[in-house]
Amino acid sequence: MIDLQIHTTDSDGTWSWTQVLEKCLNLNLAAFAITDHDTTVRRDDIVEWAKTNDAMAIPGIELSSCENDQTIHLLGYFLDGPLNQLELRLNFLREGRMDRNKKIVAKLQSLGISVTEEDVLAAAGRATVGRPHIARLLMQKGVVKSMQEAFDRYLSANGQAYYPKVELPLREAIDLLHSAGAVTSISHPGLLKRTPDVLEESLKLWRSWGLDGIEALYPSYSLEQTAFFERMAEKYGFLRTGGSDFHGENKPHIQIGTGTGHLNVPDEFLQPLLDRRDEIVGALSV
Ligand code: AMP
Ligand code: ZN
Ligand code: FE
């Protein structure tokens, strides 16, 4: 079994990267990827850890992108190339998140909730700051009883304090990750609010933009959705990825490897990803 989507305290997870990697090792996962939002801060540490522990620990990223006014999360695996171009754009996203925090905090304050920008920044520390940090803060202040309530009432797209964040156009995001030596896969495409017909058209278009893979296995997918993505992979030549989207206590119902209990991402997904990595990295050096 493998797990190709895991978050840590470097973005909006609650476990540190070493806690996560040790857990993966204990679970005997054949491969595992850390995919924190909009950051490459841990790439070298993970590569080093993988060597020391002789384990297939993969550095990755989940990049915030958009297409047709819809948020699309793009996973990137291996990051085996130069990071300079990617870093420039990550700085832009980081600045966008800082600006957005101010907006969300102002909305919360206008609702009579005493929360400051400093509180949010302190909660995030050096991590990529995100709505889960604000949700946790609202919980600690007793404003809400759960993360879910924080999102439902305030932070989800139709919540009272919602403000969108800056994202990169998907086509640019794919090129950018390739330039950094990463294999790309659409994160949880089953969560996109598109009918299967529309989604198929999108996937076809994105394949023509160079998209490598799709997250075909994900804890919340129905059997129908899984079958649909298997079919899409077959029909358009996508690589398949799958992951738990573990976030520690920020998503307490999700476990590493098994998700809600039924996730089982097979080892056989790995080799095609490695082969594609070699192609991408090879093309960078000519
Ligand atoms: P952001 O990057 O600030 O837009 O935050 C997005 C993150 O919020 C996602 O990666 C999810 O992990 C998390 N999230 C979204 N909705 C919920 C929810 N209802 N409960 C807990 N976490 C959520
Ligand atoms: Zn997250
Ligand atoms: Fe995501």
PDB file of C-alpha atoms and ligand atoms in Angstrom:
ATOM      1  CA  MET A   1       0.000   0.000   0.000  1.00  0.00           C
ATOM      2  CA  ILE A   2       1.111   3.581  -0.637  1.00  0.00           C
ATOM      3  CA  ASP A   3      -0.187   7.048   0.368  1.00  0.00           C
ATOM      4  CA  LEU A   4       0.501   9.967  -1.953  1.00  0.00           C
ATOM      5  CA  GLN A   5      -1.213  12.827  -0.173  1.00  0.00           C
ATOM      6  CA  ILE A   6      -0.250  13.802   3.364  1.00  0.00           C
ATOM      7  CA  HIS A   7      -0.092  17.225   5.074  1.00  0.00           C
ATOM      8  CA  THR A   8       2.078  18.278   8.005  1.00  0.00           C
ATOM      9  CA  THR A   9       2.704  21.304  10.221  1.00  0.00           C
ATOM     10  CA  ASP A  10       4.538  22.830   7.235  1.00  0.00           C
ATOM     11  CA  SER A  11       1.033  23.758   6.031  1.00  0.00           C
ATOM     12  CA  ASP A  12      -2.298  22.916   7.628  1.00  0.00           C
ATOM     13  CA  GLY A  13      -1.651  19.505   9.165  1.00  0.00           C
ATOM     14  CA  THR A  14      -1.076  19.015  12.893  1.00  0.00           C
ATOM     15  CA  TRP A  15       1.698  16.385  12.777  1.00  0.00           C
ATOM     16  CA  SER A  16       5.307  17.352  12.051  1.00  0.00           C
ATOM     17  CA  TRP A  17       6.998  15.936   8.965  1.00  0.00           C
ATOM     18  CA  THR A  18       9.133  13.569  11.076  1.00  0.00           C
ATOM     19  CA  GLN A  19       6.071  12.269  12.963  1.00  0.00           C
ATOM     20  CA  VAL A  20       4.384  11.593   9.626  1.00  0.00           C
ATOM     21  CA  LEU A  21       7.378   9.854   8.043  1.00  0.00           C
ATOM     22  CA  GLU A  22       7.956   7.658  11.096  1.00  0.00           C
ATOM     23  CA  LYS A  23       4.298   6.661  11.088  1.00  0.00           C
ATOM     24  CA  CYS A  24       4.511   5.740   7.378  1.00  0.00           C
ATOM     25  CA  LEU A  25       7.567   3.625   8.095  1.00  0.00           C
ATOM     26  CA  ASN A  26       5.793   1.867  10.983  1.00  0.00           C
ATOM     27  CA  LEU A  27       2.808   1.187   8.750  1.00  0.00           C
ATOM     28  CA  ASN A  28       5.174  -0.413   6.244  1.00  0.00           C
ATOM     29  CA  LEU A  29       3.897   1.739   3.386  1.00  0.00           C
ATOM     30  CA  ALA A  30       5.824   0.993   0.191  1.00  0.00           C
ATOM     31  CA  ALA A  31       5.835   4.695  -0.746  1.00  0.00           C
ATOM     32  CA  PHE A  32       4.520   7.899   0.789  1.00  0.00           C
ATOM     33  CA  ALA A  33       4.494  11.536  -0.240  1.00  0.00           C
ATOM     34  CA  ILE A  34       4.298  14.701   1.823  1.00  0.00           C
ATOM     35  CA  THR A  35       2.293  17.248  -0.136  1.00  0.00           C
ATOM     36  CA  ASP A  36       2.036  20.428   1.901  1.00  0.00           C
ATOM     37  CA  HIS A  37       0.162  23.364   0.398  1.00  0.00           C
ATOM     38  CA  ASP A  38       2.199  25.877  -1.609  1.00  0.00           C
ATOM     39  CA  THR A  39       5.581  25.117  -0.052  1.00  0.00           C
ATOM     40  CA  THR A  40       8.771  23.219  -0.933  1.00  0.00           C
ATOM     41  CA  VAL A  41      10.408  24.000   2.391  1.00  0.00           C
ATOM     42  CA  ARG A  42      10.905  20.333   3.340  1.00  0.00           C
ATOM     43  CA  ARG A  43      12.111  18.909   0.019  1.00  0.00           C
ATOM     44  CA  ASP A  44      15.756  18.426   0.957  1.00  0.00           C
ATOM     45  CA  ASP A  45      14.947  17.099   4.432  1.00  0.00           C
ATOM     46  CA  ILE A  46      12.638  14.464   2.966  1.00  0.00           C
ATOM     47  CA  VAL A  47      15.186  13.372   0.332  1.00  0.00           C
ATOM     48  CA  GLU A  48      17.789  13.077   3.086  1.00  0.00           C
ATOM     49  CA  TRP A  49      15.403  11.181   5.383  1.00  0.00           C
ATOM     50  CA  ALA A  50      14.544   8.770   2.555  1.00  0.00           C
ATOM     51  CA  LYS A  51      18.241   7.952   2.058  1.00  0.00           C
ATOM     52  CA  THR A  52      18.913   7.524   5.768  1.00  0.00           C
ATOM     53  CA  ASN A  53      15.907   5.269   6.260  1.00  0.00           C
ATOM     54  CA  ASP A  54      16.129   3.508   2.896  1.00  0.00           C
ATOM     55  CA  ALA A  55      12.450   4.290   2.307  1.00  0.00           C
ATOM     56  CA  MET A  56      10.467   5.632  -0.652  1.00  0.00           C
ATOM     57  CA  ALA A  57       9.588   8.974   0.966  1.00  0.00           C
ATOM     58  CA  ILE A  58       8.627  11.382  -1.800  1.00  0.00           C
ATOM     59  CA  PRO A  59       8.799  15.161  -1.490  1.00  0.00           C
ATOM     60  CA  GLY A  60       5.746  16.777  -3.008  1.00  0.00           C
ATOM     61  CA  ILE A  61       3.517  19.807  -3.039  1.00  0.00           C
ATOM     62  CA  GLU A  62      -0.172  20.633  -3.401  1.00  0.00           C
ATOM     63  CA  LEU A  63      -0.278  23.800  -5.454  1.00  0.00           C
ATOM     64  CA  SER A  64      -3.237  26.199  -5.330  1.00  0.00           C
ATOM     65  CA  SER A  65      -4.474  26.737  -8.858  1.00  0.00           C
ATOM     66  CA  CYS A  66      -7.676  27.630 -10.607  1.00  0.00           C
ATOM     67  CA  GLU A  67      -9.478  27.182 -13.878  1.00  0.00           C
ATOM     68  CA  ASN A  68     -12.787  28.691 -14.940  1.00  0.00           C
ATOM     69  CA  ASP A  69     -13.094  30.406 -11.557  1.00  0.00           C
ATOM     70  CA  GLN A  70     -12.894  27.065  -9.782  1.00  0.00           C
ATOM     71  CA  THR A  71     -10.177  26.120  -7.322  1.00  0.00           C
ATOM     72  CA  ILE A  72      -8.113  23.154  -8.521  1.00  0.00           C
ATOM     73  CA  HIS A  73      -5.444  21.657  -6.291  1.00  0.00           C
ATOM     74  CA  LEU A  74      -2.508  20.343  -8.286  1.00  0.00           C
ATOM     75  CA  LEU A  75      -0.220  17.734  -6.755  1.00  0.00           C
ATOM     76  CA  GLY A  76       3.463  17.670  -7.725  1.00  0.00           C
ATOM     77  CA  TYR A  77       5.741  14.720  -6.925  1.00  0.00           C
ATOM     78  CA  PHE A  78       9.544  14.362  -6.563  1.00  0.00           C
ATOM     79  CA  LEU A  79      10.553  18.016  -7.184  1.00  0.00           C
ATOM     80  CA  ASP A  80      13.766  16.720  -8.681  1.00  0.00           C
ATOM     81  CA  GLY A  81      14.665  19.890 -10.598  1.00  0.00           C
ATOM     82  CA  PRO A  82      15.545  23.528  -9.931  1.00  0.00           C
ATOM     83  CA  LEU A  83      13.050  25.263  -7.660  1.00  0.00           C
ATOM     84  CA  ASN A  84      13.767  28.917  -8.516  1.00  0.00           C
ATOM     85  CA  GLN A  85      10.877  29.552 -10.920  1.00  0.00           C
ATOM     86  CA  LEU A  86       8.432  27.733  -8.669  1.00  0.00           C
ATOM     87  CA  GLU A  87       9.650  29.631  -5.587  1.00  0.00           C
ATOM     88  CA  LEU A  88       8.997  32.969  -7.260  1.00  0.00           C
ATOM     89  CA  ARG A  89       5.366  32.032  -7.782  1.00  0.00           C
ATOM     90  CA  LEU A  90       5.070  30.508  -4.312  1.00  0.00           C
ATOM     91  CA  ASN A  91       6.111  33.889  -2.901  1.00  0.00           C
ATOM     92  CA  PHE A  92       3.274  35.457  -4.845  1.00  0.00           C
ATOM     93  CA  LEU A  93       0.818  32.919  -3.378  1.00  0.00           C
ATOM     94  CA  ARG A  94       2.200  33.511   0.112  1.00  0.00           C
ATOM     95  CA  GLU A  95       1.648  37.254  -0.198  1.00  0.00           C
ATOM     96  CA  GLY A  96      -1.878  36.551  -1.429  1.00  0.00           C
ATOM     97  CA  ARG A  97      -2.570  34.424   1.645  1.00  0.00           C
ATOM     98  CA  MET A  98      -1.302  37.190   3.952  1.00  0.00           C
ATOM     99  CA  ASP A  99      -3.602  39.686   2.294  1.00  0.00           C
ATOM    100  CA  ARG A 100      -6.499  37.249   2.519  1.00  0.00           C
ATOM    101  CA  ASN A 101      -5.915  36.690   6.256  1.00  0.00           C
ATOM    102  CA  LYS A 102      -6.437  40.402   6.818  1.00  0.00           C
ATOM    103  CA  LYS A 103      -9.734  40.251   4.914  1.00  0.00           C
ATOM    104  CA  ILE A 104     -11.017  37.171   6.755  1.00  0.00           C
ATOM    105  CA  VAL A 105      -9.976  38.570  10.143  1.00  0.00           C
ATOM    106  CA  ALA A 106     -11.728  41.874   9.364  1.00  0.00           C
ATOM    107  CA  LYS A 107     -14.920  39.995   8.474  1.00  0.00           C
ATOM    108  CA  LEU A 108     -14.732  37.942  11.681  1.00  0.00           C
ATOM    109  CA  GLN A 109     -14.198  41.128  13.700  1.00  0.00           C
ATOM    110  CA  SER A 110     -17.196  42.746  12.042  1.00  0.00           C
ATOM    111  CA  LEU A 111     -19.215  39.738  13.237  1.00  0.00           C
ATOM    112  CA  GLY A 112     -18.121  40.548  16.803  1.00  0.00           C
ATOM    113  CA  ILE A 113     -15.474  37.810  17.082  1.00  0.00           C
ATOM    114  CA  SER A 114     -12.278  38.924  18.809  1.00  0.00           C
ATOM    115  CA  VAL A 115      -9.540  37.512  16.626  1.00  0.00           C
ATOM    116  CA  THR A 116      -6.491  39.368  15.295  1.00  0.00           C
ATOM    117  CA  GLU A 117      -4.136  38.905  12.406  1.00  0.00           C
ATOM    118  CA  GLU A 118      -1.359  38.337  14.952  1.00  0.00           C
ATOM    119  CA  ASP A 119      -3.348  35.425  16.451  1.00  0.00           C
ATOM    120  CA  VAL A 120      -3.600  33.803  13.029  1.00  0.00           C
ATOM    121  CA  LEU A 121       0.073  34.303  12.179  1.00  0.00           C
ATOM    122  CA  ALA A 122       1.094  32.932  15.568  1.00  0.00           C
ATOM    123  CA  ALA A 123      -1.127  29.880  15.007  1.00  0.00           C
ATOM    124  CA  ALA A 124       0.513  29.195  11.652  1.00  0.00           C
ATOM    125  CA  GLY A 125       4.099  29.870  12.754  1.00  0.00           C
ATOM    126  CA  ARG A 126       6.384  29.186   9.796  1.00  0.00           C
ATOM    127  CA  ALA A 127       3.796  27.068   7.969  1.00  0.00           C
ATOM    128  CA  THR A 128       1.808  27.995   4.887  1.00  0.00           C
ATOM    129  CA  VAL A 129      -1.108  29.758   6.585  1.00  0.00           C
ATOM    130  CA  GLY A 130      -4.582  28.523   5.689  1.00  0.00           C
ATOM    131  CA  ARG A 131      -8.189  28.491   6.774  1.00  0.00           C
ATOM    132  CA  PRO A 132      -7.633  25.450   9.052  1.00  0.00           C
ATOM    133  CA  HIS A 133      -5.353  27.618  11.220  1.00  0.00           C
ATOM    134  CA  ILE A 134      -8.182  30.131  11.599  1.00  0.00           C
ATOM    135  CA  ALA A 135     -10.701  27.342  12.224  1.00  0.00           C
ATOM    136  CA  ARG A 136      -8.551  25.899  15.006  1.00  0.00           C
ATOM    137  CA  LEU A 137      -8.213  29.354  16.542  1.00  0.00           C
ATOM    138  CA  LEU A 138     -11.993  29.807  16.536  1.00  0.00           C
ATOM    139  CA  MET A 139     -12.276  26.463  18.287  1.00  0.00           C
ATOM    140  CA  GLN A 140      -9.692  27.407  20.923  1.00  0.00           C
ATOM    141  CA  LYS A 141     -11.535  30.675  21.571  1.00  0.00           C
ATOM    142  CA  GLY A 142     -14.770  28.767  22.085  1.00  0.00           C
ATOM    143  CA  VAL A 143     -16.462  30.477  19.121  1.00  0.00           C
ATOM    144  CA  VAL A 144     -17.189  27.090  17.531  1.00  0.00           C
ATOM    145  CA  LYS A 145     -17.138  23.515  18.811  1.00  0.00           C
ATOM    146  CA  SER A 146     -15.470  21.828  15.826  1.00  0.00           C
ATOM    147  CA  MET A 147     -13.419  22.465  12.699  1.00  0.00           C
ATOM    148  CA  GLN A 148     -16.475  21.511  10.694  1.00  0.00           C
ATOM    149  CA  GLU A 149     -18.589  24.165  12.424  1.00  0.00           C
ATOM    150  CA  ALA A 150     -15.884  26.783  11.807  1.00  0.00           C
ATOM    151  CA  PHE A 151     -15.956  25.975   8.097  1.00  0.00           C
ATOM    152  CA  ASP A 152     -19.734  25.661   7.847  1.00  0.00           C
ATOM    153  CA  ARG A 153     -20.447  28.951   9.611  1.00  0.00           C
ATOM    154  CA  TYR A 154     -17.506  31.148   8.689  1.00  0.00           C
ATOM    155  CA  LEU A 155     -14.818  29.772   6.390  1.00  0.00           C
ATOM    156  CA  SER A 156     -16.328  27.656   3.625  1.00  0.00           C
ATOM    157  CA  ALA A 157     -17.089  29.324   0.289  1.00  0.00           C
ATOM    158  CA  ASN A 158     -20.538  30.325   1.533  1.00  0.00           C
ATOM    159  CA  GLY A 159     -19.462  31.025   5.114  1.00  0.00           C
ATOM    160  CA  GLN A 160     -19.899  34.489   6.632  1.00  0.00           C
ATOM    161  CA  ALA A 161     -16.191  35.369   6.732  1.00  0.00           C
ATOM    162  CA  TYR A 162     -15.061  33.747   3.481  1.00  0.00           C
ATOM    163  CA  TYR A 163     -12.633  35.465   1.210  1.00  0.00           C
ATOM    164  CA  PRO A 164     -11.006  33.681  -1.760  1.00  0.00           C
ATOM    165  CA  LYS A 165      -7.264  33.282  -2.049  1.00  0.00           C
ATOM    166  CA  VAL A 166      -4.904  34.002  -4.916  1.00  0.00           C
ATOM    167  CA  GLU A 167      -4.303  30.970  -7.152  1.00  0.00           C
ATOM    168  CA  LEU A 168      -2.240  30.206 -10.249  1.00  0.00           C
ATOM    169  CA  PRO A 169      -3.887  29.404 -13.560  1.00  0.00           C
ATOM    170  CA  LEU A 170      -3.859  25.596 -13.888  1.00  0.00           C
ATOM    171  CA  ARG A 171      -1.988  25.627 -17.177  1.00  0.00           C
ATOM    172  CA  GLU A 172       0.820  27.700 -15.674  1.00  0.00           C
ATOM    173  CA  ALA A 173       0.827  25.510 -12.552  1.00  0.00           C
ATOM    174  CA  ILE A 174       1.408  22.368 -14.649  1.00  0.00           C
ATOM    175  CA  ASP A 175       4.342  23.964 -16.514  1.00  0.00           C
ATOM    176  CA  LEU A 176       5.754  25.378 -13.304  1.00  0.00           C
ATOM    177  CA  LEU A 177       5.788  21.991 -11.568  1.00  0.00           C
ATOM    178  CA  HIS A 178       7.373  20.365 -14.613  1.00  0.00           C
ATOM    179  CA  SER A 179      10.089  23.058 -14.540  1.00  0.00           C
ATOM    180  CA  ALA A 180      10.781  21.994 -10.934  1.00  0.00           C
ATOM    181  CA  GLY A 181      11.122  18.328 -11.943  1.00  0.00           C
ATOM    182  CA  ALA A 182       7.726  17.287 -10.592  1.00  0.00           C
ATOM    183  CA  VAL A 183       5.130  14.850 -11.922  1.00  0.00           C
ATOM    184  CA  THR A 184       1.678  16.465 -11.814  1.00  0.00           C
ATOM    185  CA  SER A 185      -1.666  15.015 -10.715  1.00  0.00           C
ATOM    186  CA  ILE A 186      -5.032  16.665 -10.085  1.00  0.00           C
ATOM    187  CA  SER A 187      -5.797  16.427  -6.381  1.00  0.00           C
ATOM    188  CA  HIS A 188      -9.201  14.971  -5.430  1.00  0.00           C
ATOM    189  CA  PRO A 189     -10.873  15.669  -8.833  1.00  0.00           C
ATOM    190  CA  GLY A 190     -13.948  13.936  -7.426  1.00  0.00           C
ATOM    191  CA  LEU A 191     -14.521  16.954  -5.169  1.00  0.00           C
ATOM    192  CA  LEU A 192     -14.882  19.317  -8.146  1.00  0.00           C
ATOM    193  CA  LYS A 193     -18.442  20.391  -8.641  1.00  0.00           C
ATOM    194  CA  ARG A 194     -18.712  19.327 -12.272  1.00  0.00           C
ATOM    195  CA  THR A 195     -20.959  16.722 -13.859  1.00  0.00           C
ATOM    196  CA  PRO A 196     -19.096  13.663 -15.225  1.00  0.00           C
ATOM    197  CA  ASP A 197     -19.512  14.926 -18.814  1.00  0.00           C
ATOM    198  CA  VAL A 198     -18.104  18.361 -18.011  1.00  0.00           C
ATOM    199  CA  LEU A 199     -15.349  16.842 -15.897  1.00  0.00           C
ATOM    200  CA  GLU A 200     -14.371  14.538 -18.749  1.00  0.00           C
ATOM    201  CA  GLU A 201     -14.105  17.499 -21.126  1.00  0.00           C
ATOM    202  CA  SER A 202     -11.929  19.305 -18.564  1.00  0.00           C
ATOM    203  CA  LEU A 203      -9.664  16.307 -18.053  1.00  0.00           C
ATOM    204  CA  LYS A 204      -9.250  15.941 -21.802  1.00  0.00           C
ATOM    205  CA  LEU A 205      -8.277  19.602 -22.097  1.00  0.00           C
ATOM    206  CA  TRP A 206      -5.859  19.430 -19.160  1.00  0.00           C
ATOM    207  CA  ARG A 207      -4.254  16.315 -20.633  1.00  0.00           C
ATOM    208  CA  SER A 208      -3.551  18.395 -23.745  1.00  0.00           C
ATOM    209  CA  TRP A 209      -1.825  20.915 -21.444  1.00  0.00           C
ATOM    210  CA  GLY A 210       0.556  18.211 -20.240  1.00  0.00           C
ATOM    211  CA  LEU A 211      -1.176  17.103 -17.041  1.00  0.00           C
ATOM    212  CA  ASP A 212       0.315  13.725 -16.069  1.00  0.00           C
ATOM    213  CA  GLY A 213      -2.082  12.169 -13.594  1.00  0.00           C
ATOM    214  CA  ILE A 214      -5.283  12.181 -11.594  1.00  0.00           C
ATOM    215  CA  GLU A 215      -5.959  11.232  -7.994  1.00  0.00           C
ATOM    216  CA  ALA A 216      -8.021   8.162  -8.820  1.00  0.00           C
ATOM    217  CA  LEU A 217      -8.303   6.913  -5.232  1.00  0.00           C
ATOM    218  CA  TYR A 218      -9.426   9.146  -2.357  1.00  0.00           C
ATOM    219  CA  PRO A 219     -11.172   8.407   0.954  1.00  0.00           C
ATOM    220  CA  SER A 220     -14.489  10.105   0.168  1.00  0.00           C
ATOM    221  CA  TYR A 221     -14.963   8.696  -3.353  1.00  0.00           C
ATOM    222  CA  SER A 222     -17.908   6.455  -4.110  1.00  0.00           C
ATOM    223  CA  LEU A 223     -17.323   3.226  -6.064  1.00  0.00           C
ATOM    224  CA  GLU A 224     -18.823   5.011  -9.051  1.00  0.00           C
ATOM    225  CA  GLN A 225     -16.351   7.868  -8.814  1.00  0.00           C
ATOM    226  CA  THR A 226     -13.419   5.479  -8.527  1.00  0.00           C
ATOM    227  CA  ALA A 227     -14.649   3.596 -11.597  1.00  0.00           C
ATOM    228  CA  PHE A 228     -15.052   6.889 -13.472  1.00  0.00           C
ATOM    229  CA  PHE A 229     -11.465   7.979 -12.773  1.00  0.00           C
ATOM    230  CA  GLU A 230     -10.133   4.520 -13.680  1.00  0.00           C
ATOM    231  CA  ARG A 231     -11.947   4.927 -16.995  1.00  0.00           C
ATOM    232  CA  MET A 232     -10.561   8.441 -17.502  1.00  0.00           C
ATOM    233  CA  ALA A 233      -7.014   7.199 -16.773  1.00  0.00           C
ATOM    234  CA  GLU A 234      -7.404   4.415 -19.323  1.00  0.00           C
ATOM    235  CA  LYS A 235      -9.027   6.591 -21.987  1.00  0.00           C
ATOM    236  CA  TYR A 236      -6.701   9.615 -21.820  1.00  0.00           C
ATOM    237  CA  GLY A 237      -3.497   7.992 -20.609  1.00  0.00           C
ATOM    238  CA  PHE A 238      -3.372   9.542 -17.154  1.00  0.00           C
ATOM    239  CA  LEU A 239      -1.121   8.134 -14.474  1.00  0.00           C
ATOM    240  CA  ARG A 240      -3.032   7.261 -11.323  1.00  0.00           C
ATOM    241  CA  THR A 241      -2.311   8.568  -7.851  1.00  0.00           C
ATOM    242  CA  GLY A 242      -4.160   8.123  -4.579  1.00  0.00           C
ATOM    243  CA  GLY A 243      -3.858   9.412  -1.062  1.00  0.00           C
ATOM    244  CA  SER A 244      -5.514   9.834   2.308  1.00  0.00           C
ATOM    245  CA  ASP A 245      -5.197  13.654   2.479  1.00  0.00           C
ATOM    246  CA  PHE A 246      -4.187  13.173   6.113  1.00  0.00           C
ATOM    247  CA  HIS A 247      -4.177  16.426   8.145  1.00  0.00           C
ATOM    248  CA  GLY A 248      -3.774  15.036  11.684  1.00  0.00           C
ATOM    249  CA  GLU A 249      -6.319  16.410  14.165  1.00  0.00           C
ATOM    250  CA  ASN A 250      -7.526  18.919  11.575  1.00  0.00           C
ATOM    251  CA  LYS A 251      -9.282  16.015   9.831  1.00  0.00           C
ATOM    252  CA  PRO A 252      -9.639  13.602  12.728  1.00  0.00           C
ATOM    253  CA  HIS A 253     -11.589  10.980  10.772  1.00  0.00           C
ATOM    254  CA  ILE A 254      -8.715  10.425   8.303  1.00  0.00           C
ATOM    255  CA  GLN A 255      -5.813   8.017   8.966  1.00  0.00           C
ATOM    256  CA  ILE A 256      -2.525   7.755   7.059  1.00  0.00           C
ATOM    257  CA  GLY A 257      -2.673   4.963   4.485  1.00  0.00           C
ATOM    258  CA  THR A 258      -6.245   3.836   5.053  1.00  0.00           C
ATOM    259  CA  GLY A 259      -8.167   7.142   5.032  1.00  0.00           C
ATOM    260  CA  THR A 260     -11.539   6.393   6.610  1.00  0.00           C
ATOM    261  CA  GLY A 261     -10.696   2.688   6.639  1.00  0.00           C
ATOM    262  CA  HIS A 262     -11.269   1.582   3.060  1.00  0.00           C
ATOM    263  CA  LEU A 263      -8.547   3.393   1.127  1.00  0.00           C
ATOM    264  CA  ASN A 264      -6.059   1.017  -0.462  1.00  0.00           C
ATOM    265  CA  VAL A 265      -3.721   2.654  -2.972  1.00  0.00           C
ATOM    266  CA  PRO A 266      -1.765  -0.135  -4.693  1.00  0.00           C
ATOM    267  CA  ASP A 267       2.033  -0.147  -5.012  1.00  0.00           C
ATOM    268  CA  GLU A 268       1.668  -0.537  -8.775  1.00  0.00           C
ATOM    269  CA  PHE A 269       0.836   3.184  -9.097  1.00  0.00           C
ATOM    270  CA  LEU A 270       4.423   4.027  -8.184  1.00  0.00           C
ATOM    271  CA  GLN A 271       6.609   2.796 -11.044  1.00  0.00           C
ATOM    272  CA  PRO A 272       4.829   4.777 -13.815  1.00  0.00           C
ATOM    273  CA  LEU A 273       5.254   7.907 -11.687  1.00  0.00           C
ATOM    274  CA  LEU A 274       8.985   7.213 -11.319  1.00  0.00           C
ATOM    275  CA  ASP A 275       9.297   6.627 -15.074  1.00  0.00           C
ATOM    276  CA  ARG A 276       7.518   9.898 -15.799  1.00  0.00           C
ATOM    277  CA  ARG A 277       9.784  11.692 -13.309  1.00  0.00           C
ATOM    278  CA  ASP A 278      12.811  10.440 -15.256  1.00  0.00           C
ATOM    279  CA  GLU A 279      11.331  11.770 -18.509  1.00  0.00           C
ATOM    280  CA  ILE A 280      10.546  15.182 -17.017  1.00  0.00           C
ATOM    281  CA  VAL A 281      13.951  15.530 -15.370  1.00  0.00           C
ATOM    282  CA  GLY A 282      15.645  14.271 -18.546  1.00  0.00           C
ATOM    283  CA  ALA A 283      13.883  16.924 -20.623  1.00  0.00           C
ATOM    284  CA  LEU A 284      15.072  19.630 -18.203  1.00  0.00           C
ATOM    285  CA  SER A 285      18.731  18.840 -18.728  1.00  0.00           C
ATOM    286  CA  VAL A 286      18.762  19.046 -22.558  1.00  0.00           C
TER     287      VAL A 286
HETATM  288  P1  AMP B   1      -6.996  27.223   2.279  1.00  0.00           P
HETATM  289  O1  AMP B   1      -5.724  26.714   1.685  1.00  0.00           O
HETATM  290  O2  AMP B   1      -6.752  28.295   3.273  1.00  0.00           O
HETATM  291  O3  AMP B   1      -8.030  27.609   1.264  1.00  0.00           O
HETATM  292  O4  AMP B   1      -7.626  26.024   3.116  1.00  0.00           O
HETATM  293  C1  AMP B   1      -7.971  24.858   2.421  1.00  0.00           C
HETATM  294  C2  AMP B   1      -7.888  23.674   3.347  1.00  0.00           C
HETATM  295  O5  AMP B   1      -8.934  23.727   4.270  1.00  0.00           O
HETATM  296  C3  AMP B   1      -8.067  22.368   2.597  1.00  0.00           C
HETATM  297  O6  AMP B   1      -6.834  21.809   2.274  1.00  0.00           O
HETATM  298  C4  AMP B   1      -8.776  21.483   3.556  1.00  0.00           C
HETATM  299  O7  AMP B   1      -7.851  20.633   4.173  1.00  0.00           O
HETATM  300  C5  AMP B   1      -9.314  22.412   4.627  1.00  0.00           C
HETATM  301  N1  AMP B   1     -10.766  22.335   4.681  1.00  0.00           N
HETATM  302  C6  AMP B   1     -11.660  22.733   3.761  1.00  0.00           C
HETATM  303  N2  AMP B   1     -12.916  22.501   4.201  1.00  0.00           N
HETATM  304  C7  AMP B   1     -12.786  21.941   5.438  1.00  0.00           C
HETATM  305  C8  AMP B   1     -13.699  21.472   6.422  1.00  0.00           C
HETATM  306  N3  AMP B   1     -15.026  21.523   6.233  1.00  0.00           N
HETATM  307  N4  AMP B   1     -13.199  20.948   7.573  1.00  0.00           N
HETATM  308  C9  AMP B   1     -11.864  20.897   7.786  1.00  0.00           C
HETATM  309  N5  AMP B   1     -10.956  21.320   6.886  1.00  0.00           N
HETATM  310  C10 AMP B   1     -11.404  21.829   5.733  1.00  0.00           C
HETATM  311 ZN    ZN B   2      -4.715  21.052   3.637  1.00  0.00          ZN
HETATM  312 FE    FE B   3      -6.478  19.684  -1.553  1.00  0.00          FE
END
